[in-house]
Coordinates of C-alpha atoms in Angstrom, one line a residue:
M1 CA 45.2 49.4 74.8
A2 CA 43.2 46.9 76.3
D3 CA 40.2 47.0 79.4
P4 CA 40.4 43.4 81.5
S5 CA 37.4 44.6 83.0
H6 CA 34.9 43.1 80.4
G7 CA 34.3 40.4 78.1
S8 CA 35.8 37.6 80.5
Y9 CA 35.8 33.7 80.0
R10 CA 33.5 33.7 82.9
E11 CA 31.1 36.1 81.4
V12 CA 31.4 34.4 78.3
L13 CA 30.2 30.7 79.9
S14 CA 27.6 32.6 82.0
R15 CA 25.2 33.3 78.7
P16 CA 22.6 30.7 78.2
A17 CA 23.6 27.5 75.7
A18 CA 27.5 28.9 75.8
W19 CA 28.7 25.2 77.1
H20 CA 25.8 23.6 75.1
L21 CA 27.7 25.3 72.0
L22 CA 31.1 24.4 73.5
A23 CA 30.4 20.6 74.3
A24 CA 28.6 20.0 70.7
A25 CA 31.1 21.6 68.8
G26 CA 34.1 20.4 71.2
L27 CA 32.7 16.6 70.4
A28 CA 32.8 17.6 66.7
R29 CA 36.2 18.6 66.3
L30 CA 37.5 15.9 68.2
A31 CA 35.9 13.9 65.5
M32 CA 37.6 15.8 62.9
G33 CA 40.8 15.5 64.5
M34 CA 40.7 11.6 64.9
V35 CA 39.2 11.2 60.8
G36 CA 42.2 11.9 59.4
L37 CA 44.7 9.8 60.7
A38 CA 41.8 7.0 60.9
L39 CA 41.2 7.2 57.4
V40 CA 45.0 6.9 56.0
L41 CA 45.4 4.1 58.4
S42 CA 41.8 2.0 57.3
V43 CA 42.7 2.7 53.6
R44 CA 46.3 1.6 54.2
E45 CA 45.1 -1.4 56.0
A46 CA 42.5 -2.4 53.2
T47 CA 44.6 -1.8 50.3
G48 CA 48.1 -2.5 51.5
S49 CA 49.2 0.8 50.0
F50 CA 50.2 4.1 51.4
A51 CA 50.1 5.8 48.2
A52 CA 46.3 5.0 48.4
A53 CA 45.8 5.9 51.7
G54 CA 47.5 9.4 51.3
F55 CA 45.4 9.8 47.6
A56 CA 42.8 9.2 50.1
A57 CA 43.2 11.3 52.4
G58 CA 43.8 13.8 50.0
A59 CA 40.6 13.3 48.2
F60 CA 38.9 14.1 51.8
A61 CA 40.8 17.0 52.3
L62 CA 40.1 18.6 48.4
T63 CA 36.5 17.7 48.4
A64 CA 36.1 19.6 51.9
G65 CA 37.4 22.5 50.8
V66 CA 36.2 23.2 47.2
F67 CA 32.6 22.7 48.4
A68 CA 33.1 24.5 51.9
A69 CA 31.2 27.7 50.9
A70 CA 28.3 25.5 49.4
R71 CA 28.1 24.0 52.8
G72 CA 28.4 27.1 54.9
R73 CA 25.4 28.7 52.2
L74 CA 23.4 25.6 53.2
V75 CA 23.8 26.6 57.0
D76 CA 23.3 30.0 56.3
L77 CA 19.9 29.6 54.5
R78 CA 18.3 26.4 56.6
G79 CA 19.6 27.8 60.3
H80 CA 22.4 26.4 61.8
R81 CA 20.6 23.1 63.8
R82 CA 18.6 22.3 60.4
G83 CA 21.5 22.8 58.1
L84 CA 23.9 20.9 60.0
R85 CA 21.6 17.7 60.4
V86 CA 20.7 17.8 56.6
L87 CA 24.5 17.5 56.4
G88 CA 25.1 15.2 59.3
A89 CA 22.6 13.2 57.6
G90 CA 24.4 13.2 54.4
Y91 CA 27.8 12.5 56.2
A92 CA 26.3 9.2 58.0
L93 CA 25.7 7.9 54.8
A94 CA 28.6 8.5 53.1
G95 CA 30.4 7.3 56.1
C96 CA 28.5 4.1 56.2
A97 CA 29.2 3.9 52.5
L98 CA 33.1 4.4 53.0
L99 CA 32.9 1.7 55.9
V100 CA 31.6 -1.0 53.8
L101 CA 33.8 -0.4 51.1
V102 CA 36.7 -0.5 53.1
T103 CA 35.9 -4.2 54.7
T104 CA 34.5 -5.5 51.5
V105 CA 35.6 -4.1 47.7
R106 CA 39.3 -2.8 49.2
E107 CA 40.0 -1.3 45.6
P108 CA 41.9 1.6 46.0
A109 CA 39.9 3.8 43.2
A110 CA 36.8 3.0 44.7
L111 CA 37.9 4.3 48.5
I112 CA 39.2 7.5 46.9
A113 CA 36.0 8.2 45.5
A114 CA 34.1 7.3 48.8
S115 CA 37.0 9.4 51.0
G116 CA 36.1 12.2 48.5
M117 CA 32.5 12.3 49.0
L118 CA 32.7 11.7 52.7
G119 CA 35.0 15.4 52.5
A120 CA 32.3 16.8 50.3
V121 CA 29.6 16.7 52.9
A122 CA 31.4 17.2 56.1
P123 CA 29.1 19.6 58.2
P124 CA 31.2 23.2 58.5
V125 CA 31.2 22.8 62.5
S126 CA 34.1 25.4 63.1
A127 CA 32.6 28.3 61.3
T128 CA 29.0 27.5 62.6
T129 CA 30.1 27.8 65.7
R130 CA 31.9 31.2 65.6
T131 CA 28.6 32.6 64.1
A132 CA 27.0 30.9 66.7
W133 CA 28.8 33.0 69.4
A134 CA 28.0 36.2 68.2
D135 CA 24.0 34.9 68.7
I136 CA 24.9 34.2 72.6
V137 CA 27.0 37.0 73.2
G138 CA 26.3 39.7 70.3
R139 CA 28.9 41.9 68.9
G140 CA 30.5 43.3 71.3
P141 CA 33.5 43.2 73.0
R142 CA 32.7 39.6 75.0
L143 CA 32.6 38.3 71.1
S144 CA 36.6 38.6 71.1
T145 CA 36.6 36.6 74.1
A146 CA 34.2 34.1 72.7
L147 CA 36.3 33.2 69.6
S148 CA 39.4 33.1 71.8
L149 CA 38.0 30.5 74.0
D150 CA 36.8 28.5 70.7
T151 CA 40.0 28.7 69.0
V152 CA 42.0 27.7 72.3
T153 CA 39.5 24.5 72.4
E154 CA 39.9 24.2 69.0
E155 CA 44.0 23.9 69.4
L156 CA 43.7 21.3 72.4
L157 CA 41.2 18.9 70.6
S158 CA 43.7 18.8 67.1
L159 CA 46.2 17.8 69.4
V160 CA 43.6 15.4 71.6
G161 CA 41.9 13.6 68.2
P162 CA 45.4 11.8 66.3
V163 CA 46.1 10.4 70.2
S164 CA 42.7 9.5 70.5
T165 CA 43.0 7.7 67.4
G166 CA 46.3 6.0 68.3
L167 CA 44.7 4.5 71.5
L168 CA 41.5 3.1 69.3
V169 CA 43.5 1.7 66.8
A170 CA 46.7 0.1 69.2
E171 CA 43.4 -1.3 71.4
S172 CA 41.2 -2.4 68.3
S173 CA 41.7 -1.7 64.5
P174 CA 41.9 1.5 61.9
L175 CA 38.7 0.7 61.3
T176 CA 36.8 1.0 64.9
A177 CA 38.5 4.3 64.8
L178 CA 37.1 5.6 61.7
A179 CA 34.0 4.5 62.4
T180 CA 34.1 5.8 65.5
A181 CA 35.1 9.2 64.4
I182 CA 32.2 9.5 61.6
A183 CA 30.1 8.5 64.3
L184 CA 31.0 10.9 66.9
E185 CA 30.7 13.5 64.0
V186 CA 26.8 12.8 63.1
T187 CA 26.3 12.4 66.9
A188 CA 27.6 15.9 67.7
V189 CA 26.2 17.8 64.9
G190 CA 22.9 16.5 66.1
L191 CA 23.1 18.3 69.7
F192 CA 24.2 21.2 67.6
P193 CA 21.9 24.2 69.7
G194 CA 19.6 25.9 67.3
K195 CA 18.3 29.3 67.4
K196 CA 15.7 30.3 69.5
P197 CA 13.0 32.1 68.1
G198 CA 13.2 35.6 67.7
A199 CA 16.7 35.1 68.6
A200 CA 18.5 35.9 65.5
S201 CA 21.0 38.9 64.8
P202 CA 19.5 42.2 63.7
P203 CA 20.2 43.0 60.2
S204 CA 23.8 44.5 59.4
A205 CA 24.1 47.7 58.0
M206 CA 25.2 45.9 54.7
A207 CA 22.3 43.4 54.4
A208 CA 19.6 46.3 55.5
G209 CA 21.0 48.1 52.3
H210 CA 23.1 50.6 53.7
G211 CA 26.4 51.1 52.6
T212 CA 27.6 48.4 50.8
P213 CA 25.1 46.6 48.8
R214 CA 24.1 43.1 49.6
L215 CA 26.5 40.5 48.6
Q216 CA 24.4 38.1 45.9
G217 CA 27.0 35.7 45.1
S218 CA 29.8 33.6 46.8
H219 CA 32.4 35.4 44.4
R220 CA 31.2 38.6 46.4
V221 CA 31.4 37.8 49.9
L222 CA 35.1 36.0 48.6
A223 CA 35.7 39.8 47.4
A224 CA 34.5 41.6 50.6
V225 CA 36.7 38.9 52.8
G226 CA 39.4 38.7 50.7
P227 CA 42.0 41.0 51.9
V228 CA 41.5 39.5 55.7
L229 CA 42.2 36.2 54.2
V230 CA 45.3 36.4 52.5
P231 CA 47.2 36.7 55.6
L232 CA 45.8 33.6 57.2
L233 CA 46.6 31.6 53.5
A234 CA 50.1 32.4 53.9
A235 CA 50.1 31.6 57.7
G236 CA 48.6 28.5 56.5
V237 CA 51.7 28.0 54.1
G238 CA 53.6 28.2 57.2
F239 CA 52.0 25.6 59.1
G240 CA 52.3 23.3 56.5
V241 CA 56.2 23.7 56.0
L242 CA 56.8 23.4 59.6
D243 CA 54.6 20.0 59.7
V244 CA 57.3 18.5 57.0
A245 CA 60.4 20.5 58.3
V246 CA 60.1 19.6 61.9
P247 CA 59.9 16.3 61.2
A248 CA 62.7 16.1 58.8
L249 CA 65.1 18.1 61.8
A250 CA 63.8 15.5 64.0
L251 CA 65.4 12.6 61.8
Q252 CA 68.6 14.4 61.2
H253 CA 69.1 14.6 65.1
G254 CA 68.5 10.9 65.1
G255 CA 64.9 10.1 66.2
T256 CA 61.3 10.8 65.2
V257 CA 59.9 10.6 68.8
S258 CA 60.7 14.4 69.5
A259 CA 59.1 15.3 66.2
G260 CA 55.6 15.1 67.9
W261 CA 56.6 17.0 70.9
M262 CA 58.0 19.7 68.9
L263 CA 55.2 20.3 66.4
A264 CA 52.9 20.2 69.7
L265 CA 54.7 23.4 70.6
L266 CA 53.0 25.6 67.9
P267 CA 49.4 24.8 69.2
A268 CA 50.7 25.0 72.7
G269 CA 52.3 28.7 72.2
S270 CA 49.2 29.4 69.9
T271 CA 46.7 28.2 72.8
L272 CA 48.6 30.6 75.6
G273 CA 48.4 33.8 73.3
G274 CA 44.6 32.8 72.7
L275 CA 43.9 32.7 76.4
A276 CA 45.7 36.1 77.1
Y277 CA 43.9 37.9 74.2
G278 CA 40.8 36.6 74.4
R279 CA 40.9 38.0 78.8
R280 CA 41.4 41.8 77.6
T281 CA 38.5 43.9 75.6
W282 CA 40.9 45.9 73.2
S283 CA 39.8 49.3 72.3
S284 CA 42.3 49.7 69.3
P285 CA 40.5 49.5 66.0
L286 CA 40.4 45.6 64.3
V287 CA 42.1 46.3 61.2
K288 CA 45.3 48.0 62.8
R289 CA 45.4 45.4 65.3
Y290 CA 45.1 42.7 62.6
R291 CA 48.0 43.9 61.1
W292 CA 50.2 44.4 63.8
L293 CA 49.3 40.7 64.7
C294 CA 50.5 39.8 61.4
L295 CA 54.0 41.3 62.1
A296 CA 53.8 39.5 65.4
L297 CA 53.4 36.3 63.5
V298 CA 56.7 37.4 61.3
V299 CA 58.7 38.3 64.3
G300 CA 57.7 35.2 66.2
F301 CA 58.6 33.0 62.8
A302 CA 61.8 34.9 62.3
P303 CA 63.8 33.0 64.5
L304 CA 62.8 29.7 63.4
P305 CA 66.3 29.1 61.0
L306 CA 68.3 28.9 63.8
I307 CA 66.6 25.4 65.2
A308 CA 68.0 24.0 61.8
G309 CA 71.6 24.7 63.2
D310 CA 70.8 23.9 66.7
A311 CA 68.3 21.7 67.7
A312 CA 68.2 22.3 71.1
L313 CA 66.6 26.0 70.4
W314 CA 63.3 24.0 69.4
P315 CA 61.4 25.9 72.5
L316 CA 61.2 29.0 69.6
L317 CA 58.2 27.1 68.2
L318 CA 56.4 27.7 71.5
V319 CA 57.0 31.5 70.8
A320 CA 56.1 31.5 67.1
G321 CA 52.7 29.9 68.3
L322 CA 52.0 33.1 70.4
A323 CA 50.2 35.2 67.8
I324 CA 48.7 32.2 65.6
A325 CA 45.5 32.1 67.9
P326 CA 45.2 35.8 68.2
T327 CA 45.6 36.4 64.6
V328 CA 43.1 33.9 63.9
V329 CA 40.2 35.1 66.2
T330 CA 41.3 39.3 65.1
G331 CA 40.6 37.8 61.2
Y332 CA 37.3 36.4 62.1
L333 CA 36.1 38.7 63.7
L334 CA 36.8 41.3 60.7
V335 CA 35.3 38.6 58.5
D336 CA 32.0 38.9 60.7
E337 CA 31.9 42.7 60.2
A338 CA 32.4 42.8 56.5
T339 CA 29.7 40.2 56.0
P340 CA 25.9 40.7 55.9
D341 CA 23.6 38.5 58.0
G342 CA 22.5 35.7 56.0
R343 CA 26.0 35.2 54.6
K344 CA 28.1 34.7 57.7
T345 CA 28.7 31.3 58.2
E346 CA 29.5 31.0 54.3
A347 CA 32.1 33.6 55.0
A348 CA 33.4 32.0 57.9
T349 CA 34.1 28.9 56.1
W350 CA 36.4 30.8 53.7
V351 CA 39.1 31.5 56.5
S352 CA 39.5 27.6 57.2
T353 CA 39.7 26.9 53.2
F354 CA 42.3 29.7 52.8
N355 CA 44.1 28.5 55.8
N356 CA 43.8 24.9 54.9
T357 CA 44.8 25.4 51.6
G358 CA 48.0 27.4 52.5
T359 CA 48.9 24.6 54.7
A360 CA 48.3 21.9 51.8
T361 CA 50.8 24.4 49.6
G362 CA 53.2 24.9 52.1
S363 CA 53.8 20.8 52.9
A364 CA 54.0 20.4 49.1
L365 CA 56.8 23.0 48.9
C366 CA 58.5 21.9 51.7
G367 CA 58.3 18.2 50.6
A368 CA 59.6 19.5 47.0
L369 CA 62.5 22.1 48.1
I370 CA 63.6 19.9 51.7
A371 CA 65.9 17.5 49.7
G372 CA 67.9 20.1 47.7
V373 CA 67.7 23.3 49.9
P374 CA 69.3 24.0 53.5
L375 CA 67.1 23.5 56.3
A376 CA 67.7 27.0 57.7
A377 CA 66.4 28.2 54.0
V378 CA 63.2 26.0 54.7
F379 CA 62.4 27.1 58.3
A380 CA 63.1 30.9 57.0
L381 CA 60.1 30.4 54.6
P382 CA 56.8 30.8 57.5
A383 CA 58.5 34.4 57.6
V384 CA 58.5 34.9 54.4
A385 CA 55.4 33.3 53.4
V386 CA 53.2 35.9 56.2
T387 CA 55.1 39.2 55.5
V388 CA 54.0 38.8 51.5
G389 CA 50.7 37.9 52.6
T390 CA 50.5 40.9 55.0
L391 CA 51.9 43.1 52.5
G392 CA 48.9 41.6 49.7
M393 CA 46.6 42.2 52.8
V394 CA 47.5 46.2 52.7
L395 CA 48.3 46.6 48.8
W396 CA 44.8 44.8 48.0
H397 CA 42.3 46.9 50.1
R398 CA 43.7 50.0 51.6
N399 CA 40.1 51.1 52.7
L400 CA 39.7 47.7 54.7
P401 CA 39.5 49.7 57.8
V402 CA 36.3 51.8 56.5
R403 CA 34.7 48.4 55.1
A404 CA 35.3 46.0 58.0
E405 CA 35.2 47.7 61.0
A406 CA 34.3 51.2 62.2
A407 CA 36.2 52.1 65.2
S408 CA 37.3 49.4 68.1
G409 CA 36.6 45.9 68.7
Q410 CA 34.0 47.1 71.4
A411 CA 30.4 47.5 70.4
V412 CA 30.9 47.8 66.8
G413 CA 27.5 47.2 65.5
P414 CA 25.2 48.0 62.3
E415 CA 24.6 51.8 63.1
R416 CA 27.9 53.3 64.1
L417 CA 29.0 50.9 60.8
S418 CA 26.4 52.8 58.7
R419 CA 27.3 56.0 60.3
R420 CA 30.7 55.6 59.6
R421 CA 29.7 55.3 56.0

């Protein structure tokens, strides 16, 4: 059940520093949405090779994922503002090195290595933003609304970023687009708000030594939140499959222009679902809600094979996207509850890492299968992946409701968690 009377978007945005956080995070996410395409086009122009451009983009994504937890841990240790500024300085240096190499050396190996360096120090803005919302609105019902708003903003900027890159390339050059993306990221990190003195969240039950012992290593953080991450990994596989399958379907029907519009339907559906989800305060237990949302993802993905037989059914992609943002938001809430203070940014980076790993895996899997498998079978993979991921979550950790969430999305504080234990 849900109560629409609390946790409105207006209430969230009226909190001190809310607009500041939203603006800084939005600028950083716009920059991250630009950098992928700008990097590919810049390396392609410098080397004349799409293969080198692909390897450069892969190196950026690989190091960004591999070092995500370490960057999150740095932010936890140094604080939001200081941690991000340290990484922002590294990102600026690595970005300058890449720009110099693109314009002078132009050797594929050097550009691939520089791209990997850039990814390794990419500031974990999304993870930091989501933990910062808890400092601004607390961990009551407003947090779900704040995270819904945050996720919807991220979805919209994921569409605006590549478009902005395309406009800059058309008006100037890929190098200009890449330099702009790097400069915007560094600027946004410098604008990121920090905690006011005395504004830190009270220690959680786990951090204080009640219930589950304080987590010491990254592997223990991962073990604590692992069951939540499995469905997000599986959902990422589904997204990656669709990133390749939808353009293939568009080509099969005579053009690529429609592919962009078709792909935009997933984030559009996610935006609508996220806005609706965040408007309400839910009284059902978080874990139960998460499982139902994973099931909703399966139901949304299930009809997609019909698109392969009739491209006129492409609006089904809008329906498939409706549960994405609510599932991600609830996953972040569970991760937040399962992790002690002082490790929350690190834990939040695992959400992005698992989802991005799934996306890369899905794209590779689809690329390997699409030539020899009927397109309808390929479009069935997202539903299969999320089904397997949801079952994996249930089998991995049957006690997840006790560990990660006490009773409901409302006012689940450290005291209630410790009493439940």
